[in-house]
């Protein structure tokens, strides 16, 4: 068998049958099955067996209490150093206060309170080693646990021989909740392992791949991942399941890509002498090499009889809109229409302005498929009824070749004459259901171009957007200047605050404009809440309060200062953006509503208040709004955090580079990976069990190539039933949402 052979030559359906598909109730009883389903949402032996530990603890390696995060569900290995029980003052009963410590040698400790904790009082004596599980809270300025779950552990110094052997084993730590701590999952899996015939569980990884990767045999891996004999065995088991997960994920994505390729789409070949040629002839600048290369690629894919599915990512200002517009014009030349889906009304209106400006007279016509001109139409939810009716008619009749809109495009009453291309801007803000609603408005599956200005490391792109082909624009068009970024740490230099606003004044006096960005809208203060001595007032995190404050700063006297945020009505937002674009506003105080797409060439300075509240990629996105007109741009990251605060590292990283892809990778390394991978869209987890999109880049790449070869030769996995079963177990509801985000 060659090294590229995907596996067995003949189907063996029995290979896919195993105890993994069996209901937990048949193995452990209905009562246990009910508890597991209620707390973990798992129903089969395979799902439970794949509830892998997050980490492992050695009994001598106590948890570093300095690393606990407020609000997290923590599993803590620690030793009791003191205990005190007192009566409650306002009601009957007692509170038992426990103090636990780690072995770091630092003075860190953690207070634990048990209300009427009679058992805890008896068991948690000084010197006892225990595993605690609960949500980290705060009381009196220090971190605390209240009524946590706990389990006592045998202590090496006190244990008998058999207990010593048990004490030498690492402790697996599973994802936990208050009602179902880590050790309950461990207990259930400990009961499950002996009743399964692991030797009969089919291996989803073809033998030649397992040999190449030097993977631990599957039965041994299941035992060592859940009940490791020592601290050296579980990493080898984890390596096996990392590859197994990568292969399952990439095979599922390869099947999706193949399914797309089999769909019948309307090809939209270029038309000589059409709108696209006329647009290229009037373009006042030369496209970058990257724009030309990707433009040619899109032109060939849009001309095919199966749907294009492509992700175009590039830095802010790299020229993605021009590339997308050229693809839209090719579709219009061939008789189709293009829908441009934007996440906010401000961004949709901005795209209308920029696309209309690029097209000029070419965007003022009304002939669908004509060579003279087309019409660009805006459709948003807040438009007046008469204007909306006109836009709906233009889309349905085909009069509008390009329809730009927000979620309003998804409404049932929106119809197209012949929808040929969908362009989705900032895909991470949309779910697959929304995208599919729009696709359903076409007679045949339309071509799809997804764009993002949030740089995504390639491994993340091929993991999260694995059913899309990925292209990157890495060059900046001529005239764009690098943005200088500085951290303004007010904790160390309080006087720098006044310098920030003096710098703002200097920029306006030089004929430019300034953004001041705040992390939230805030609440309008009552008159009595404004300090009498307004010169001493500090800038606040809310837009409303910051606006009022800036109007009192002497250095900014006489400047035209306005605000922009999501709670303003659409007409007011439109007027403010028009005023800022026209140079009628000097300083715009805004939320992240200006994060993407807002394009004011005269804006050269951005002040980000409480910059530590933003993620690294978001800060990078925000600063991309300045320096767009050939003038140098400066971004000031204002923070009140102390120098040694962890979030200061993120600010220093943003200030150190303008390469968004470098920042995105650092962001992945510094933060919880799920945030980057879209946890908030998929129920709070990244969708990855064992994989790390940063650390396992090479592994994911190999698995992707293996998956492509397997699916090319066996698209329905008829010869790979164990891999098919693995995918079925992997694709829980959360992971379906995770996969579908592409």
Tab-separated table of N, CA and C in Angstrom, residues 193-286:
chain	number	residue	atom	x	y	z
A	193	UNK	N	-15.038	2.966	31.238
A	193	UNK	CA	-13.902	2.329	30.569
A	193	UNK	C	-13.890	0.800	30.701
A	194	UNK	N	-14.116	0.220	31.891
A	194	UNK	CA	-14.044	-1.251	32.008
A	194	UNK	C	-15.150	-1.996	31.271
A	195	UNK	N	-16.290	-1.359	31.016
A	195	UNK	CA	-17.400	-2.072	30.378
A	195	UNK	C	-17.373	-1.946	28.862
A	196	UNK	N	-16.412	-1.199	28.332
A	196	UNK	CA	-16.262	-1.088	26.887
A	196	UNK	C	-15.182	-2.058	26.409
A	197	UNK	N	-15.412	-2.678	25.263
A	197	UNK	CA	-14.381	-3.514	24.636
A	197	UNK	C	-13.606	-2.621	23.674
A	198	UNK	N	-12.611	-1.911	24.215
A	198	UNK	CA	-11.890	-0.919	23.423
A	198	UNK	C	-11.113	-1.547	22.272
A	199	UNK	N	-10.755	-2.842	22.400
A	199	UNK	CA	-10.014	-3.503	21.322
A	199	UNK	C	-10.861	-3.661	20.059
A	200	UNK	N	-12.180	-3.620	20.224
A	200	UNK	CA	-13.061	-3.766	19.065
A	200	UNK	C	-13.501	-2.414	18.488
A	201	UNK	N	-13.052	-1.319	19.109
A	201	UNK	CA	-13.398	0.009	18.581
A	201	UNK	C	-12.579	0.260	17.326
A	202	UNK	N	-13.209	0.476	16.185
A	202	UNK	CA	-12.464	0.666	14.931
A	202	UNK	C	-11.709	1.994	14.935
A	203	UNK	N	-10.545	1.997	14.332
A	203	UNK	CA	-9.701	3.182	14.289
A	203	UNK	C	-10.118	4.059	13.107
A	204	UNK	N	-10.512	5.310	13.361
A	204	UNK	CA	-10.918	6.184	12.253
A	204	UNK	C	-9.744	6.663	11.401
A	205	UNK	N	-8.525	6.488	11.895
A	205	UNK	CA	-7.353	6.933	11.149
A	205	UNK	C	-6.801	5.751	10.355
A	206	UNK	N	-6.715	5.853	9.027
A	206	UNK	CA	-6.140	4.762	8.230
A	206	UNK	C	-4.762	4.357	8.745
A	207	UNK	N	-4.450	3.059	8.614
A	207	UNK	CA	-3.240	2.509	9.224
A	207	UNK	C	-1.969	3.206	8.747
A	208	UNK	N	-1.891	3.501	7.440
A	208	UNK	CA	-0.656	4.093	6.927
A	208	UNK	C	-0.444	5.497	7.497
A	209	UNK	N	-1.545	6.206	7.773
A	209	UNK	CA	-1.426	7.541	8.362
A	209	UNK	C	-1.020	7.429	9.827
A	210	UNK	N	-1.640	6.495	10.565
A	210	UNK	CA	-1.289	6.297	11.974
A	210	UNK	C	0.180	5.917	12.115
A	211	UNK	N	0.674	5.098	11.173
A	211	UNK	CA	2.085	4.706	11.220
A	211	UNK	C	2.987	5.898	10.915
A	212	UNK	N	2.616	6.659	9.912
A	212	UNK	CA	3.424	7.840	9.563
A	212	UNK	C	3.509	8.829	10.711
A	213	UNK	N	2.388	9.032	11.415
A	213	UNK	CA	2.332	9.995	12.511
A	213	UNK	C	2.830	9.414	13.824
A	214	UNK	N	3.151	8.098	13.830
A	214	UNK	CA	3.633	7.409	15.034
A	214	UNK	C	2.635	7.598	16.192
A	215	UNK	N	1.378	7.234	15.905
A	215	UNK	CA	0.304	7.449	16.868
A	215	UNK	C	0.144	6.246	17.794
A	216	UNK	N	-0.180	6.521	19.033
A	216	UNK	CA	-0.467	5.490	20.026
A	216	UNK	C	-1.687	4.677	19.571
A	217	UNK	N	-1.677	3.344	19.752
A	217	UNK	CA	-2.865	2.541	19.396
A	217	UNK	C	-4.113	3.072	20.100
A	218	UNK	N	-5.244	2.987	19.418
A	218	UNK	CA	-6.463	3.620	19.912
A	218	UNK	C	-6.903	3.122	21.289
A	219	UNK	N	-6.958	1.786	21.563
A	219	UNK	CA	-7.393	1.355	22.904
A	219	UNK	C	-6.495	1.910	24.010
A	220	UNK	N	-5.183	1.883	23.789
A	220	UNK	CA	-4.254	2.407	24.780
A	220	UNK	C	-4.455	3.912	24.965
A	221	UNK	N	-4.726	4.600	23.857
A	221	UNK	CA	-4.892	6.053	23.926
A	221	UNK	C	-6.116	6.430	24.760
A	222	UNK	N	-7.218	5.684	24.607
A	222	UNK	CA	-8.414	5.973	25.406
A	222	UNK	C	-8.121	5.825	26.903
A	223	UNK	N	-7.395	4.777	27.260
A	223	UNK	CA	-7.074	4.576	28.676
A	223	UNK	C	-6.124	5.640	29.201
A	224	UNK	N	-5.117	5.985	28.420
A	224	UNK	CA	-4.103	6.919	28.903
A	224	UNK	C	-4.589	8.368	28.907
A	225	UNK	N	-5.557	8.684	28.063
A	225	UNK	CA	-6.068	10.063	28.062
A	225	UNK	C	-6.944	10.311	29.288
A	226	UNK	N	-7.653	9.252	29.748
A	226	UNK	CA	-8.575	9.410	30.874
A	226	UNK	C	-7.989	8.933	32.204
A	227	UNK	N	-7.090	7.961	32.165
A	227	UNK	CA	-6.502	7.433	33.401
A	227	UNK	C	-5.009	7.217	33.192
A	228	UNK	N	-4.259	8.292	32.982
A	228	UNK	CA	-2.838	8.149	32.666
A	228	UNK	C	-2.063	7.498	33.808
A	229	UNK	N	-1.094	6.660	33.425
A	229	UNK	CA	-0.284	5.992	34.444
A	229	UNK	C	0.755	6.936	35.031
A	230	UNK	N	1.186	7.922	34.226
A	230	UNK	CA	2.155	8.898	34.727
A	230	UNK	C	2.054	10.162	33.866
A	231	UNK	N	2.863	11.153	34.172
A	231	UNK	CA	2.792	12.432	33.471
A	231	UNK	C	3.416	12.368	32.074
A	232	UNK	N	4.043	11.236	31.719
A	232	UNK	CA	4.636	11.095	30.393
A	232	UNK	C	3.687	10.429	29.400
A	233	UNK	N	2.655	9.748	29.897
A	233	UNK	CA	1.815	8.942	29.002
A	233	UNK	C	0.705	9.759	28.339
A	234	UNK	N	0.093	10.699	29.065
A	234	UNK	CA	-1.049	11.395	28.478
A	234	UNK	C	-0.687	12.295	27.291
A	235	UNK	N	0.527	12.905	27.229
A	235	UNK	CA	0.829	13.696	26.033
A	235	UNK	C	0.822	12.866	24.749
A	236	UNK	N	1.255	11.599	24.826
A	236	UNK	CA	1.234	10.732	23.645
A	236	UNK	C	-0.208	10.396	23.248
A	237	UNK	N	-1.067	10.197	24.240
A	237	UNK	CA	-2.484	9.947	23.945
A	237	UNK	C	-3.132	11.191	23.344
A	238	UNK	N	-2.787	12.343	23.886
A	238	UNK	CA	-3.366	13.595	23.371
A	238	UNK	C	-2.920	13.839	21.931
A	239	UNK	N	-1.668	13.483	21.620
A	239	UNK	CA	-1.183	13.638	20.244
A	239	UNK	C	-2.059	12.834	19.287
A	240	UNK	N	-2.409	11.606	19.659
A	240	UNK	CA	-3.258	10.762	18.808
A	240	UNK	C	-4.627	11.397	18.582
A	241	UNK	N	-5.234	11.939	19.657
A	241	UNK	CA	-6.590	12.483	19.506
A	241	UNK	C	-6.583	13.858	18.846
A	242	UNK	N	-5.470	14.573	18.937
A	242	UNK	CA	-5.368	15.826	18.189
A	242	UNK	C	-5.430	15.533	16.691
A	243	UNK	N	-4.662	14.527	16.274
A	243	UNK	CA	-4.681	14.207	14.842
A	243	UNK	C	-6.033	13.638	14.435
A	244	UNK	N	-6.612	12.833	15.295
A	244	UNK	CA	-7.917	12.240	14.998
A	244	UNK	C	-8.966	13.331	14.815
A	245	UNK	N	-8.927	14.334	15.684
A	245	UNK	CA	-9.877	15.443	15.567
A	245	UNK	C	-9.614	16.245	14.302
A	246	UNK	N	-8.347	16.516	14.019
A	246	UNK	CA	-8.013	17.289	12.819
A	246	UNK	C	-8.484	16.567	11.563
A	247	UNK	N	-8.299	15.250	11.520
A	247	UNK	CA	-8.715	14.487	10.340
A	247	UNK	C	-10.236	14.494	10.203
A	248	UNK	N	-10.954	14.340	11.321
A	248	UNK	CA	-12.422	14.368	11.267
A	248	UNK	C	-12.919	15.729	10.782
A	249	UNK	N	-12.358	16.781	11.349
A	249	UNK	CA	-12.779	18.134	10.976
A	249	UNK	C	-12.483	18.412	9.511
A	250	UNK	N	-11.269	18.120	9.087
A	250	UNK	CA	-10.892	18.439	7.715
A	250	UNK	C	-11.598	17.543	6.706
A	251	UNK	N	-11.915	16.308	7.075
A	251	UNK	CA	-12.673	15.438	6.168
A	251	UNK	C	-14.093	15.960	5.993
A	252	UNK	N	-14.712	16.391	7.096
A	252	UNK	CA	-16.058	16.978	7.002
A	252	UNK	C	-16.047	18.209	6.100
A	253	UNK	N	-15.012	19.043	6.243
A	253	UNK	CA	-14.916	20.246	5.415
A	253	UNK	C	-14.647	19.883	3.954
A	254	UNK	N	-13.815	18.860	3.728
A	254	UNK	CA	-13.539	18.429	2.352
A	254	UNK	C	-14.805	17.913	1.680
A	255	UNK	N	-15.645	17.214	2.448
A	255	UNK	CA	-16.920	16.746	1.892
A	255	UNK	C	-17.819	17.924	1.528
A	256	UNK	N	-17.799	18.946	2.364
A	256	UNK	CA	-18.620	20.131	2.073
A	256	UNK	C	-18.128	20.846	0.817
A	257	UNK	N	-16.802	20.955	0.683
A	257	UNK	CA	-16.259	21.591	-0.514
A	257	UNK	C	-16.643	20.805	-1.767
A	258	UNK	N	-16.577	19.484	-1.665
A	258	UNK	CA	-16.938	18.644	-2.808
A	258	UNK	C	-18.417	18.811	-3.151
A	259	UNK	N	-19.264	18.900	-2.115
A	259	UNK	CA	-20.704	19.085	-2.354
A	259	UNK	C	-20.970	20.398	-3.082
A	260	UNK	N	-20.229	21.438	-2.708
A	260	UNK	CA	-20.380	22.731	-3.383
A	260	UNK	C	-19.966	22.610	-4.846
A	261	UNK	N	-18.849	21.897	-5.081
A	261	UNK	CA	-18.353	21.746	-6.452
A	261	UNK	C	-19.354	21.011	-7.338
A	262	UNK	N	-20.191	20.165	-6.744
A	262	UNK	CA	-21.157	19.393	-7.522
A	262	UNK	C	-22.433	20.185	-7.805
A	263	UNK	N	-22.608	21.325	-7.126
A	263	UNK	CA	-23.813	22.119	-7.360
A	263	UNK	C	-23.757	22.775	-8.741
A	264	UNK	N	-24.922	22.994	-9.287
A	264	UNK	CA	-25.038	23.586	-10.622
A	264	UNK	C	-25.280	25.077	-10.481
A	265	UNK	N	-24.321	25.888	-10.903
A	265	UNK	CA	-24.460	27.345	-10.843
A	265	UNK	C	-24.457	27.911	-12.256
A	266	UNK	N	-24.884	29.147	-12.378
A	266	UNK	CA	-24.843	29.832	-13.666
A	266	UNK	C	-23.483	30.491	-13.834
A	267	UNK	N	-22.744	30.063	-14.840
A	267	UNK	CA	-21.446	30.678	-15.102
A	267	UNK	C	-21.623	32.095	-15.610
A	268	UNK	N	-20.772	32.986	-15.160
A	268	UNK	CA	-20.843	34.391	-15.576
A	268	UNK	C	-19.507	34.786	-16.203
A	269	UNK	N	-19.264	34.377	-17.437
A	269	UNK	CA	-17.978	34.680	-18.080
A	269	UNK	C	-17.848	36.170	-18.392
A	270	UNK	N	-16.616	36.657	-18.523
A	270	UNK	CA	-16.417	38.080	-18.859
A	270	UNK	C	-17.034	38.414	-20.214
A	271	UNK	N	-17.504	39.647	-20.333
A	271	UNK	CA	-18.097	40.139	-21.585
A	271	UNK	C	-17.216	41.263	-22.113
A	272	UNK	N	-16.671	41.084	-23.277
A	272	UNK	CA	-15.795	42.107	-23.856
A	272	UNK	C	-16.584	43.381	-24.142
A	273	UNK	N	-16.019	44.512	-23.733
A	273	UNK	CA	-16.656	45.793	-23.981
A	273	UNK	C	-17.781	46.121	-23.022
A	274	UNK	N	-17.870	45.378	-21.923
A	274	UNK	CA	-18.952	45.616	-20.971
A	274	UNK	C	-18.584	46.598	-19.876
A	275	UNK	N	-19.363	46.557	-18.799
A	275	UNK	CA	-19.170	47.476	-17.675
A	275	UNK	C	-17.783	47.324	-17.047
A	276	UNK	N	-17.321	46.081	-16.908
A	276	UNK	CA	-16.032	45.852	-16.274
A	276	UNK	C	-14.908	46.502	-17.069
A	277	UNK	N	-14.931	46.353	-18.386
A	277	UNK	CA	-13.906	46.990	-19.218
A	277	UNK	C	-13.973	48.503	-19.094
A	278	UNK	N	-15.195	49.042	-19.080
A	278	UNK	CA	-15.354	50.493	-18.952
A	278	UNK	C	-14.853	50.980	-17.592
A	279	UNK	N	-15.104	50.187	-16.549
A	279	UNK	CA	-14.646	50.551	-15.202
A	279	UNK	C	-13.120	50.542	-15.133
A	280	UNK	N	-12.512	49.487	-15.670
A	280	UNK	CA	-11.054	49.393	-15.646
A	280	UNK	C	-10.419	50.549	-16.407
A	281	UNK	N	-11.058	50.965	-17.507
A	281	UNK	CA	-10.497	52.040	-18.329
A	281	UNK	C	-10.503	53.375	-17.600
A	282	UNK	N	-11.495	53.587	-16.719
A	282	UNK	CA	-11.599	54.872	-16.023
A	282	UNK	C	-10.954	54.868	-14.643
A	283	UNK	N	-10.455	53.722	-14.189
A	283	UNK	CA	-9.858	53.633	-12.857
A	283	UNK	C	-8.632	54.549	-12.790
A	284	UNK	N	-8.601	55.476	-11.842
A	284	UNK	CA	-7.532	56.492	-11.833
A	284	UNK	C	-6.199	55.999	-11.286
A	285	UNK	N	-6.108	54.752	-10.891
A	285	UNK	CA	-4.850	54.232	-10.364
A	285	UNK	C	-4.657	52.796	-10.859
A	286	UNK	N	-3.439	52.307	-10.706
A	286	UNK	CA	-3.117	50.951	-11.136
A	286	UNK	C	-3.362	49.973	-9.993
